[in-house]
Short mmCIF file of C-alpha atoms and ligand atoms in Angstrom, two decimals:
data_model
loop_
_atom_site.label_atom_id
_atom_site.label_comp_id
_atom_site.label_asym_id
_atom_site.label_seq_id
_atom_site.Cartn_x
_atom_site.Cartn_y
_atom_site.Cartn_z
CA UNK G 1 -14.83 11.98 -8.51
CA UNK G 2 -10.81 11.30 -8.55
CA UNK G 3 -9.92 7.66 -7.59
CA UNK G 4 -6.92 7.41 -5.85
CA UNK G 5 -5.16 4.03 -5.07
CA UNK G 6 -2.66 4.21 -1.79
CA UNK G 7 -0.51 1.50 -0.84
CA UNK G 8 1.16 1.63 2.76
CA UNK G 9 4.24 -0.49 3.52
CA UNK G 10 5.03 -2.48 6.51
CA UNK G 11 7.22 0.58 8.29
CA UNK G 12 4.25 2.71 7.72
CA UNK G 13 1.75 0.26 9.44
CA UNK G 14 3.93 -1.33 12.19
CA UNK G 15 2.34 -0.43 14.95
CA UNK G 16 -0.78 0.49 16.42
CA UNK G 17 0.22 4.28 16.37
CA UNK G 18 1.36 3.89 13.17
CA UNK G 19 -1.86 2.51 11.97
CA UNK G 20 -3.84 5.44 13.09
CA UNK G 21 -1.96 7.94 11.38
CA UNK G 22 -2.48 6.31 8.20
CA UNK G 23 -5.79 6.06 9.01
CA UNK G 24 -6.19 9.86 9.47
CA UNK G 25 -4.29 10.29 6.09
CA UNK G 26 -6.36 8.10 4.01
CA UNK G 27 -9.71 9.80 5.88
CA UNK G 28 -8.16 13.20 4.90
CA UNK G 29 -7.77 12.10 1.16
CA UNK G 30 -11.46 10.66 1.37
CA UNK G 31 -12.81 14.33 3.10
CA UNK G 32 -10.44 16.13 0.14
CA UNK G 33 -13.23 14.59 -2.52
CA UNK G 34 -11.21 11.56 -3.20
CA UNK G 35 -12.60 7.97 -3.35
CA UNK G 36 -9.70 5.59 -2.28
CA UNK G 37 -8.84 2.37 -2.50
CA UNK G 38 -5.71 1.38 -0.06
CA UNK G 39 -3.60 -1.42 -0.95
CA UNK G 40 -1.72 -2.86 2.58
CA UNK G 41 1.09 -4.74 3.42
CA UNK G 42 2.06 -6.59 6.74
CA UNK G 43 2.69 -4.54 9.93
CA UNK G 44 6.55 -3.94 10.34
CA UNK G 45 8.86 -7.18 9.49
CA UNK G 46 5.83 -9.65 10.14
CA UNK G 47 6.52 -11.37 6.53
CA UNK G 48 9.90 -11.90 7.93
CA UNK G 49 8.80 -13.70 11.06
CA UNK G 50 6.63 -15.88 9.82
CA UNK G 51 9.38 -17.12 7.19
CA UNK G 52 11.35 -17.33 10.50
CA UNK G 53 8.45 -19.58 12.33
CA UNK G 54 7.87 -21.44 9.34
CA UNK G 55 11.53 -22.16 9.00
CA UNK G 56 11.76 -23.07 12.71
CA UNK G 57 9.84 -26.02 12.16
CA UNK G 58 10.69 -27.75 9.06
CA UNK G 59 13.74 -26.80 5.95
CA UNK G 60 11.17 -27.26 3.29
CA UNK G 61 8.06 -25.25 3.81
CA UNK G 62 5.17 -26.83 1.58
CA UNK G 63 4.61 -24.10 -0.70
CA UNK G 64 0.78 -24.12 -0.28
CA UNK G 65 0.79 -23.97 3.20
CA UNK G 66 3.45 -21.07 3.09
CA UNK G 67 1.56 -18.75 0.61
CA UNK G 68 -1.66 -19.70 3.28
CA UNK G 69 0.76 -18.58 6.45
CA UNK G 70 2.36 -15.27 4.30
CA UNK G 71 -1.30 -14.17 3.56
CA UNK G 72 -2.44 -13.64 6.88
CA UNK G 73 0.07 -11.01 7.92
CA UNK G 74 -1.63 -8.64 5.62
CA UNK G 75 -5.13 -9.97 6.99
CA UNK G 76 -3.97 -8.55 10.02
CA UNK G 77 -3.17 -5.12 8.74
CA UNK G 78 -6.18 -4.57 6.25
CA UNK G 79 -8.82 -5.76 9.97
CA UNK G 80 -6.96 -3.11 12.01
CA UNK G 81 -6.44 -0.57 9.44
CA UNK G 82 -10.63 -0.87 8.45
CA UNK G 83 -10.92 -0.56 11.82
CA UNK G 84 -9.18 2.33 12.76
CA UNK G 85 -10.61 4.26 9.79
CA UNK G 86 -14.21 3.75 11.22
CA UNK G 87 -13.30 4.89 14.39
CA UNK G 88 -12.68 8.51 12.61
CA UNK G 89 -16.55 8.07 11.50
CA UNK G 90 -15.71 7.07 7.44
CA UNK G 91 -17.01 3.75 6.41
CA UNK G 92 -14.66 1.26 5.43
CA UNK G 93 -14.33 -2.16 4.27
CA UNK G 94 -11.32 -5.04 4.25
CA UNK G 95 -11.08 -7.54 1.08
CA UNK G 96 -8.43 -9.94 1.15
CA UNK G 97 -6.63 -10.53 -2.33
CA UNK G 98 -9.01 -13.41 -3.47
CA UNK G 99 -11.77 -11.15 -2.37
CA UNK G 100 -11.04 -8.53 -3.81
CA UNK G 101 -10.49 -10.56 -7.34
CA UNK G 102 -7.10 -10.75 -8.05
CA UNK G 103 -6.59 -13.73 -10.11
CA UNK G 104 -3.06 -15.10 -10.41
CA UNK G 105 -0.77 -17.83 -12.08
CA UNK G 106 -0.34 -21.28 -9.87
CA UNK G 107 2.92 -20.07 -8.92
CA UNK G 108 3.07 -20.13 -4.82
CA UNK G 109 5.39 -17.98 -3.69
CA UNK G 110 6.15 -16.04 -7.27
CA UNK G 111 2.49 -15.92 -8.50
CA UNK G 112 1.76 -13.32 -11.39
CA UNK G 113 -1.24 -11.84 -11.71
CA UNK G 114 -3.24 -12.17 -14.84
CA UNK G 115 -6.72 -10.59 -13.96
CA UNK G 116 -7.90 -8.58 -12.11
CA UNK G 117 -12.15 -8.47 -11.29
CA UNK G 118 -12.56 -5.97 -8.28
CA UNK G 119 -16.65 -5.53 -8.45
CA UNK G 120 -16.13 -5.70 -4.74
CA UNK G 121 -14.05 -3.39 -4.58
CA UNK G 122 -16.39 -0.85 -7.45
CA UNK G 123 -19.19 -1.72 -4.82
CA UNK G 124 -17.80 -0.90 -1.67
CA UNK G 125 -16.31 2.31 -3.35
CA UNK G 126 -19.75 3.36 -4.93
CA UNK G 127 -21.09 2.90 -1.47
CA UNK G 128 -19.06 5.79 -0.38
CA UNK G 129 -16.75 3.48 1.38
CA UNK G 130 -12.69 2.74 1.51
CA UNK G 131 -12.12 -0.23 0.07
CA UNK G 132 -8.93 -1.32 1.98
CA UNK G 133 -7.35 -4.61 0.12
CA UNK G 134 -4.66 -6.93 1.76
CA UNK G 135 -1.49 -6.73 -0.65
CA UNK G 136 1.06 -9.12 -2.02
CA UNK G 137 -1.80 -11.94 -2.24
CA UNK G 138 -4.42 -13.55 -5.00
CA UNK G 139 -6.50 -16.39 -5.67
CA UNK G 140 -4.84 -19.20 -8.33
CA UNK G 141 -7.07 -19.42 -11.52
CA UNK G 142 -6.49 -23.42 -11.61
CA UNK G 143 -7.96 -24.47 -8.16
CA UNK G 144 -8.72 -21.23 -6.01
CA UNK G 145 -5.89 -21.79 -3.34
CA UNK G 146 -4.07 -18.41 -2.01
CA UNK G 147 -1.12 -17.34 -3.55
CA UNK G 148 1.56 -14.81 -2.85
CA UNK G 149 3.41 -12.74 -5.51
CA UNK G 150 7.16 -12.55 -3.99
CA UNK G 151 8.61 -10.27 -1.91
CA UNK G 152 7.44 -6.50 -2.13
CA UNK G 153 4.26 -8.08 -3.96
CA UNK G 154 2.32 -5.24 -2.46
CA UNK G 155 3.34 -2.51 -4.49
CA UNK G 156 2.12 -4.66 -8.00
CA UNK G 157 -1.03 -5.40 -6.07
CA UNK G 158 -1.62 -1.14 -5.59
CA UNK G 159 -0.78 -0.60 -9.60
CA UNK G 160 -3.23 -3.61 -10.86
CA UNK G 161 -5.82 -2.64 -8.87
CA UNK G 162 -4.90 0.73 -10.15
CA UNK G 163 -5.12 -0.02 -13.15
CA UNK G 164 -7.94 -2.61 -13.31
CA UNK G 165 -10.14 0.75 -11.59
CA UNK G 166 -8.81 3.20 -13.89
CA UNK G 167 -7.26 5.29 -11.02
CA UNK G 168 -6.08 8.83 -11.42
CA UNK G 169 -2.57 7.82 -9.57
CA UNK G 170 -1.60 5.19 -7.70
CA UNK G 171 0.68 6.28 -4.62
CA UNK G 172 3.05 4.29 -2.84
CA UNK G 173 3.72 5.24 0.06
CA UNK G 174 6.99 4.28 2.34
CA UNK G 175 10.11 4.88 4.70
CA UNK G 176 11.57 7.19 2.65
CA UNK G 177 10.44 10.72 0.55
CA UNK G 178 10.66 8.49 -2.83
CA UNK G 179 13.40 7.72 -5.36
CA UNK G 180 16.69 8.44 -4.34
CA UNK G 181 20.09 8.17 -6.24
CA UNK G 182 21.42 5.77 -4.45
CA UNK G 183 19.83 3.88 -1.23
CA UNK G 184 19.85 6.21 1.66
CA UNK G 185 19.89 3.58 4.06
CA UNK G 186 23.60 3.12 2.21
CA UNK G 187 24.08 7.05 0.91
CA UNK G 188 23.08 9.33 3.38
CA UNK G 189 23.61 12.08 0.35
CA UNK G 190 21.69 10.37 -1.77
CA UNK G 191 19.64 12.80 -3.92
CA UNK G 192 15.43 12.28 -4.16
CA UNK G 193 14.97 12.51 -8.29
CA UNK G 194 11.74 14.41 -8.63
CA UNK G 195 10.72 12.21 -11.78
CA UNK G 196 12.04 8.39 -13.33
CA UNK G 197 10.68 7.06 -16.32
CA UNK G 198 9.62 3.35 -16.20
CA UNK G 199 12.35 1.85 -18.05
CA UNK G 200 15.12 3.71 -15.52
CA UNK G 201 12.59 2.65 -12.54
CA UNK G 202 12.63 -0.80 -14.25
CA UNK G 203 16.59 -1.25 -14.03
CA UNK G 204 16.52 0.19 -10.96
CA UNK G 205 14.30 -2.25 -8.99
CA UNK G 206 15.42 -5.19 -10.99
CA UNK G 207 18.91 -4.28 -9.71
CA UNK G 208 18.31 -4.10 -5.95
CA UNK G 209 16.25 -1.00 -5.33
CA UNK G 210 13.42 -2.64 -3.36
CA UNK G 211 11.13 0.61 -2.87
CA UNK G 212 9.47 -0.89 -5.50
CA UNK G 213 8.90 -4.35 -6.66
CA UNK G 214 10.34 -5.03 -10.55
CA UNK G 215 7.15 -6.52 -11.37
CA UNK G 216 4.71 -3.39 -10.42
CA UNK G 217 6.86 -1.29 -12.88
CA UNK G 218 6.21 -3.77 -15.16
CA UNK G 219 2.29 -3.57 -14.98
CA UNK G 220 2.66 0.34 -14.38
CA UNK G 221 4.40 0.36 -17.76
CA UNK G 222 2.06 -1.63 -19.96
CA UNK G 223 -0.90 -0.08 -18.61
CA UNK G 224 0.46 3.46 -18.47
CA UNK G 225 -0.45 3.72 -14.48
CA UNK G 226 1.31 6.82 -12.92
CA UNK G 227 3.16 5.65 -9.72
CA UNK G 228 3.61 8.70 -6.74
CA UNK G 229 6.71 7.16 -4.54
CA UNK G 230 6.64 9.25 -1.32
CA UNK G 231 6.93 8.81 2.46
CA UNK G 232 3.81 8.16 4.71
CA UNK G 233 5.86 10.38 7.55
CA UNK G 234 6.03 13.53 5.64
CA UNK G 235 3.92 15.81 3.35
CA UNK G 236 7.16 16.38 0.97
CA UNK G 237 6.36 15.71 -2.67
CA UNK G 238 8.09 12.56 -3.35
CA UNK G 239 9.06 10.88 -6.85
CA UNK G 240 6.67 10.50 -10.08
CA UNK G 241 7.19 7.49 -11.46
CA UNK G 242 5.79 8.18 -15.58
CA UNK G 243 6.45 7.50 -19.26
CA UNK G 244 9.66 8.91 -21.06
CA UNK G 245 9.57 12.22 -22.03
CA UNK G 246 8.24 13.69 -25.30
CA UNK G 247 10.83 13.47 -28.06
CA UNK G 248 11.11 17.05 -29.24
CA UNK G 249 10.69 17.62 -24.85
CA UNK G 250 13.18 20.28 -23.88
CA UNK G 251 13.83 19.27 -20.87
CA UNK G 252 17.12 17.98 -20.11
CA UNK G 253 17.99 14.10 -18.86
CA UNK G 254 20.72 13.72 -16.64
CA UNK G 255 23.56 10.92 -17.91
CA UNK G 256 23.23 8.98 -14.61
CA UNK G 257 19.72 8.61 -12.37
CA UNK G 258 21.38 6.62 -9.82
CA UNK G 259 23.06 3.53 -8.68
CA UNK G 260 21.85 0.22 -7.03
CA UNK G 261 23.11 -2.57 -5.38
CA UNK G 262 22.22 -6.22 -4.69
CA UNK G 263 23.35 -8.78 -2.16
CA UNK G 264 20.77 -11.59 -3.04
CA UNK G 265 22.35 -13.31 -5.75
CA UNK G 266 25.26 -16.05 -6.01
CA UNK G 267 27.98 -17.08 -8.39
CA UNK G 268 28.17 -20.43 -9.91
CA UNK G 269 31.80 -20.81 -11.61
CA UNK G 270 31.77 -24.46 -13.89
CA UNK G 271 35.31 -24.82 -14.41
CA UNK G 272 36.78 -27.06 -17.16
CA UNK G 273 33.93 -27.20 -20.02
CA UNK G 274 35.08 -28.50 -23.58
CA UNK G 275 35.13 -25.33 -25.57
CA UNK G 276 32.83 -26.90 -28.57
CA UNK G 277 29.54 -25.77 -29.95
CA UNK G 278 26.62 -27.02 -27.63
CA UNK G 279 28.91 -26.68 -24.47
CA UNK G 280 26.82 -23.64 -23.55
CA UNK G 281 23.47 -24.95 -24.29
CA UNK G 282 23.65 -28.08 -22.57
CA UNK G 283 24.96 -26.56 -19.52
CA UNK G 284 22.29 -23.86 -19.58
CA UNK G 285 19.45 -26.33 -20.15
CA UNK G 286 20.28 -27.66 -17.01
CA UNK G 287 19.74 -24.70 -14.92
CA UNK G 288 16.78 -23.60 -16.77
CA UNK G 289 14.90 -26.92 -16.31
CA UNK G 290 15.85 -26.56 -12.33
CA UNK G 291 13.87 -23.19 -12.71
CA UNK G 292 16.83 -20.73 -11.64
CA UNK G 293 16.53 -17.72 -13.99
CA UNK G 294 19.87 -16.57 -14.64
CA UNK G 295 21.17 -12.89 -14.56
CA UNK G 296 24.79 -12.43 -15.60
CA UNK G 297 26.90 -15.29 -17.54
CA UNK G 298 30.58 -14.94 -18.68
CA UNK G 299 33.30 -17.15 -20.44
CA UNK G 300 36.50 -16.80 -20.26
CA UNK G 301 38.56 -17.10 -23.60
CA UNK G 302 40.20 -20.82 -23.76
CA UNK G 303 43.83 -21.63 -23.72
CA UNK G 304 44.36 -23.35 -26.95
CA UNK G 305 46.05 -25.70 -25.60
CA UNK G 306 43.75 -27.35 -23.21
CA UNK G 307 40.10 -27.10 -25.32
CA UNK G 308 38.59 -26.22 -22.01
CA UNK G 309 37.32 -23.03 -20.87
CA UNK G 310 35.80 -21.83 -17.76
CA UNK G 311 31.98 -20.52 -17.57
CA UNK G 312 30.56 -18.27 -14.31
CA UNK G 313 27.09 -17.19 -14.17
CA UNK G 314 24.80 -15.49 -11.27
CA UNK G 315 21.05 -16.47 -9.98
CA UNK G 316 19.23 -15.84 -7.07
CA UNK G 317 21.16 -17.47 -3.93
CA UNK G 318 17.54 -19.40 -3.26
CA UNK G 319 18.02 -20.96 -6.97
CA UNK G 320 21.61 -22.18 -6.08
CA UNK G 321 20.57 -25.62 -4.52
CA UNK G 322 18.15 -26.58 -7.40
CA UNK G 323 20.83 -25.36 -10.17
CA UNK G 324 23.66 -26.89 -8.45
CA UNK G 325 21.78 -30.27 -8.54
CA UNK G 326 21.09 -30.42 -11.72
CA UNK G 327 24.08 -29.15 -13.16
CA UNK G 328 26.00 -32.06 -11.35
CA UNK G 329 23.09 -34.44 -12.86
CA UNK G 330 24.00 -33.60 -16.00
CA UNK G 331 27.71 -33.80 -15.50
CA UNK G 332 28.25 -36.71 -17.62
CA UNK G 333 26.85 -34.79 -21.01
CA UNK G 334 28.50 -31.35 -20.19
CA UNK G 335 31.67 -33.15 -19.38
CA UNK G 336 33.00 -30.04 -17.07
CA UNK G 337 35.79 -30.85 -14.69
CA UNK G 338 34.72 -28.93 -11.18
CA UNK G 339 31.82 -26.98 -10.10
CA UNK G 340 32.24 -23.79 -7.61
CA UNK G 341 29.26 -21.69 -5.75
CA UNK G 342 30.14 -18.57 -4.32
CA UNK G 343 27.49 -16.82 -2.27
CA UNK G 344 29.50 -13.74 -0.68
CA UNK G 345 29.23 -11.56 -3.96
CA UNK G 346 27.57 -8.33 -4.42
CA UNK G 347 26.13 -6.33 -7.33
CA UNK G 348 26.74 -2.51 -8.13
CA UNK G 349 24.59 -1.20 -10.94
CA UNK G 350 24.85 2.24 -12.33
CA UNK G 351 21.37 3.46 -14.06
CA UNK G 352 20.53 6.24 -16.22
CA UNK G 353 18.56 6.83 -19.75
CA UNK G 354 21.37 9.64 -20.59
CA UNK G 355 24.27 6.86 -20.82
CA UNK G 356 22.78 5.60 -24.39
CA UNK G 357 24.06 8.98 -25.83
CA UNK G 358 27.21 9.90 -23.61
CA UNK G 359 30.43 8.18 -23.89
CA UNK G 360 33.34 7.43 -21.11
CA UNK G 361 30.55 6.18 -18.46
CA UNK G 362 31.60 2.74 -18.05
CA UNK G 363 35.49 4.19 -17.89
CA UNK G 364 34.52 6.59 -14.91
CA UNK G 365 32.78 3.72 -13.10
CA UNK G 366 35.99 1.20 -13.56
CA UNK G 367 38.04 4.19 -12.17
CA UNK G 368 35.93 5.14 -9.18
CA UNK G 369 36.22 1.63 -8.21
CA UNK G 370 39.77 0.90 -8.94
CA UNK G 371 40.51 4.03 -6.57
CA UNK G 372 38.83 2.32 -3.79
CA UNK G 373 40.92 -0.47 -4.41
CA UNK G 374 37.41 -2.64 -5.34
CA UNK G 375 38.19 -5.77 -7.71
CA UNK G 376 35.56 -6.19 -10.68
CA UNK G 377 34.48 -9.87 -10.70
CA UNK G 378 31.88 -9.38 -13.52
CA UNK G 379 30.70 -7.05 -15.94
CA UNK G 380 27.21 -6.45 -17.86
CA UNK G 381 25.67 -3.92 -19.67
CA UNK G 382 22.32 -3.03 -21.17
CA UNK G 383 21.90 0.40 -23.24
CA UNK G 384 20.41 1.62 -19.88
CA UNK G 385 22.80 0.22 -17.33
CA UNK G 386 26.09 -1.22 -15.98
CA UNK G 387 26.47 -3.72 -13.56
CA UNK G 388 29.60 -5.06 -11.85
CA UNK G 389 30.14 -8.00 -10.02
CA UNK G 390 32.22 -7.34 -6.87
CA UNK G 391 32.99 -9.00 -2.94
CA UNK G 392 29.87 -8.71 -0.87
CA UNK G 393 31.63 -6.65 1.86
CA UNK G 394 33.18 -4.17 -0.80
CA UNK G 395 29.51 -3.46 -1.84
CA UNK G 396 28.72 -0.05 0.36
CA UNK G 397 32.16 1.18 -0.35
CA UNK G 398 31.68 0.57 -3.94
CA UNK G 399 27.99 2.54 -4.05
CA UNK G 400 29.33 5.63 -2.18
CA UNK G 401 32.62 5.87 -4.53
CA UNK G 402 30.39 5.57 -7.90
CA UNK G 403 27.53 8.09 -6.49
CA UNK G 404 30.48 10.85 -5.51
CA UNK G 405 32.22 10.20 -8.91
CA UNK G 406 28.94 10.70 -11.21
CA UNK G 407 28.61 13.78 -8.80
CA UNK G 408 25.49 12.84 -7.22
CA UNK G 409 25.90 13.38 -3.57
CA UNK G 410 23.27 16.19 -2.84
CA UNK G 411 24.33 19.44 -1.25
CA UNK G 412 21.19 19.86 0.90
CA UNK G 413 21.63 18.08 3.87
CA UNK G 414 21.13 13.85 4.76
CA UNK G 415 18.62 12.08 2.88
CA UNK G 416 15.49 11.62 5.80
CA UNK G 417 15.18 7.54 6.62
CA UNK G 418 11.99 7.36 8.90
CA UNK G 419 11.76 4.02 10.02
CA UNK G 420 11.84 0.31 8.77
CA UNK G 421 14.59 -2.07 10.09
CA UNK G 422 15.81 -2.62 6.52
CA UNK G 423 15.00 -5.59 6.48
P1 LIG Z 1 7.88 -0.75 2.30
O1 LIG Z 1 7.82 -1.45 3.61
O2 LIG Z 1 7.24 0.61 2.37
O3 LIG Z 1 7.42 -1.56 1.14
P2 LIG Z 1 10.61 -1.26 1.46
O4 LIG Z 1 11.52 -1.56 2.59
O5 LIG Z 1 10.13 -2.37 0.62
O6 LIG Z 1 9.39 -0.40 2.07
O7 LIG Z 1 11.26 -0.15 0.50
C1 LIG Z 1 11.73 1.07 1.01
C2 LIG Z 1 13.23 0.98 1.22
O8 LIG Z 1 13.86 0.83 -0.04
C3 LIG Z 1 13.86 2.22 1.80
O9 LIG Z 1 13.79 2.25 3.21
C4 LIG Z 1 15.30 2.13 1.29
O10 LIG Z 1 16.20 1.63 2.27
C5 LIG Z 1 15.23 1.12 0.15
N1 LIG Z 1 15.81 1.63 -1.10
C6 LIG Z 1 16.73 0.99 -1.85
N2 LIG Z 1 17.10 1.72 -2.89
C7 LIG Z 1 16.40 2.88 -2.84
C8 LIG Z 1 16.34 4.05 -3.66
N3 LIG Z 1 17.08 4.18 -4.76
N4 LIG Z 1 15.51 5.06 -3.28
C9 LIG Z 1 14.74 4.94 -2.18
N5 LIG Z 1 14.75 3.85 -1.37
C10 LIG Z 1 15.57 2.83 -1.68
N1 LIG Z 2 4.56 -8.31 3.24
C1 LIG Z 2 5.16 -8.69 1.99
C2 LIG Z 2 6.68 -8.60 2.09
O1 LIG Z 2 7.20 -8.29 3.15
C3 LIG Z 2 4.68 -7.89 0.82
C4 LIG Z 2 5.00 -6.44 0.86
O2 LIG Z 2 5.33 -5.90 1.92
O3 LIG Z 2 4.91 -5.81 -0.19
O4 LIG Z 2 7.35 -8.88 1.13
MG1 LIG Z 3 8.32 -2.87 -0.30
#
């Protein structure tokens, strides 16, 4: 029999209501000669609220206890949803993620999984059941306390226990009818791309696109898991997520998949650094050992004159504190003059497999920005992408003008947002 995994988001469980029809789906999947195994996240923005409660009573949550509080919004869901899918007369069973044997890295709040042992899961399923597991959570290997696995942490629970089952597909299923171009929240023409290999999907959701979570592409790439992106609110086909094509495959690539943008990342500038060998490496020392992984880093040329040159760099804004820190601990040995954070910047990246073979991209992205009047701050490139550091409140501007110049904006009408908050 086909396995199937489903994962439902929090705007596709955020209500009573809402449950039900998901329950009817994943009973109609089950009836179609399916067994299924449903990954689910929190109803609606109940991660958010209980960062909010958390936060309400004390400005460092204890890790532990946070990963403990974060786990039992998708307790909630997995009860109800279990629920509601016996009440259409299909058995079904709820496992949270230690249950359900998802072993992960000590890491509370950023745990990685590193095995995964479902044989409650295989049982349920080979009693005819839906196994229905509670996402974005595991067990630590070390000492068997919860974890979480960061924000969006669902979606890589759906693909390892995808993979760790062998499933035919594993479906993710959201807000939106899959991949778009651009954001739709952002682009209402925004264009839903019918396929995206894992290394565009990669650059894509490491540079803002949060329908999926970075790390899930990861794990669907290494074990060769085919991800189905689509909405839980329509019957549309929505977005295969696969390998690259064939070489020798006919098929044509577009130059540009789409475009993505980012508003969770700051800008440290360390002004003043003696322009010597080991300038660089002690300063970036520093930040590593605070545990800030860095994205972009640039350094301007030095004026011969002074010996001194100026280095900026970006990290997550929740990294800034720790970096800062111990950037000014080390001030002495770096010898830099000033340090300055800026946390109002915004990232527009510009993603497509095509660009490796086609020249004059990154000119037609300068222009369509310099004709909205939109000052580059930064600049990085992979053979895959282009991002550009810009002023958080030029960032919407900036991803509408770069989707209409790459001709992207679709033809056929508004792209379909069904609910969330966007948060
Ligand atoms: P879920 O609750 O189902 O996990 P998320 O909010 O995490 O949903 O992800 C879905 C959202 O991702 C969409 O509502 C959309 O606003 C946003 N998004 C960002 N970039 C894209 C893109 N390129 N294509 C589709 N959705 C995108
Ligand atoms: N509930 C978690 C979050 O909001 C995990 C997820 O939804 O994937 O990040
Ligand atoms: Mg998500």
């Amino acid at each position: 029999m086909p396995l199937v995994v489903q994962k439902y988001g929090g705007s596709s469980v955020h209500d009573a209501a809402a449950i039900k029809r998901v329950a009817a789906r994943i009973v109609a999947t089950k009836k179609a000669g399916n067994d299924v195994v449903v990954a689910v996240s929190a109803m609606g923005d109940t991660t958010d609220e209980l960062i909010d409660l958390a936060n309400a009573v004390t400005s460092a949550p204890h890790p532990r206890e946070m990963d403990i509080l974060l786990t039992a919004g998708e307790r909630i869901s997995m009860a109800i949803l279990a629920m509601a899918i016996r009440e259409l007369g299909v058995g079904a069973q709820s496992f949270t993620g230690p249950q359900a044997g998802v072993i992960t890295t000590a890491h509370h709040g950023s745990a990685r999984i590193i095995d995964v042992a479902p044989s409650r899961v295989q049982k349920a399923v080979a009693d005819g059941d839906v196994a229905i597991v509670a996402g974005f959570q595991g067990v630590n290997v070390d000492n068997q306390d919860v974890t979480t696995l960061g924000r969006g942490g669902s979606d890589t629970t759906a693909v390892a226990l995808a993979a760790a089952l062998g499933a035919d597909v594993c479906e993710i299923y959201t807000d939106v009818d899959g991949v778009f171009s651009a954001d739709p929240r952002i682009v209402p023409a925004a264009r839903k791309l019918d396929r995206v290999s894992y290394e565009e999907m990669l650059d894509f959701a490491a540079s803002g696109a949060k329908v999926l979570m970075p790390r899930c592409v990861e794990y669907a790439r290494r074990y060769n898991v085919p991800i189905h992106v689509r909405s839980s609110f329509s019957y549309l086909e929505g977005t295969w997520v696969v390998a690259d094509q064939e070489e020798g495959d006919t098929m044509e690539e577009p130059i540009i998949a789409g475009v993505a943008s980012d508003r969770s990342e700051a800008k440290i500038t360390v002004i003043g650094v003696p322009d010597v060998p080991g300038s660089a490496a002690r300063l970036f020392e520093a930040v590593a050992n605070s545990g800030a992984n860095i994205d972009m880093i640039v350094q301007n040329v030095s004026a011969t004159a002074t010996g001194v040159t100026d280095i900026s760099f970006t990290l997550p804004t929740g990294s800034v504190d720790a970096a800062h820190l111990a950037i000014e601990e080390d001030r002495d040995a770096i010898g830099y003059e000033k340090l300055v954070v800026d946390d109002t910047i915004g990232k527009i990246s510009l993603i497509g497999a095509g660009m490796k073979s086609s020249s004059g991209v990154s000119a037609k992205f300068f222009a369509a920005l310099r004709d909205s009047g939109i000052n580059i701050e930064m600049i990085s490139t992979s053979d895959i992408r282009i991002s550009v550091v810009t002023r958080s409140e030029a960032l919407d501007d900036a991803v509408r003008a770069v989707h209409t110049a790459f001709g992207l904006d679709s033809s056929d009408g508004e792209a379909v947002v069904y609910g969330g908050t966007g948060r």
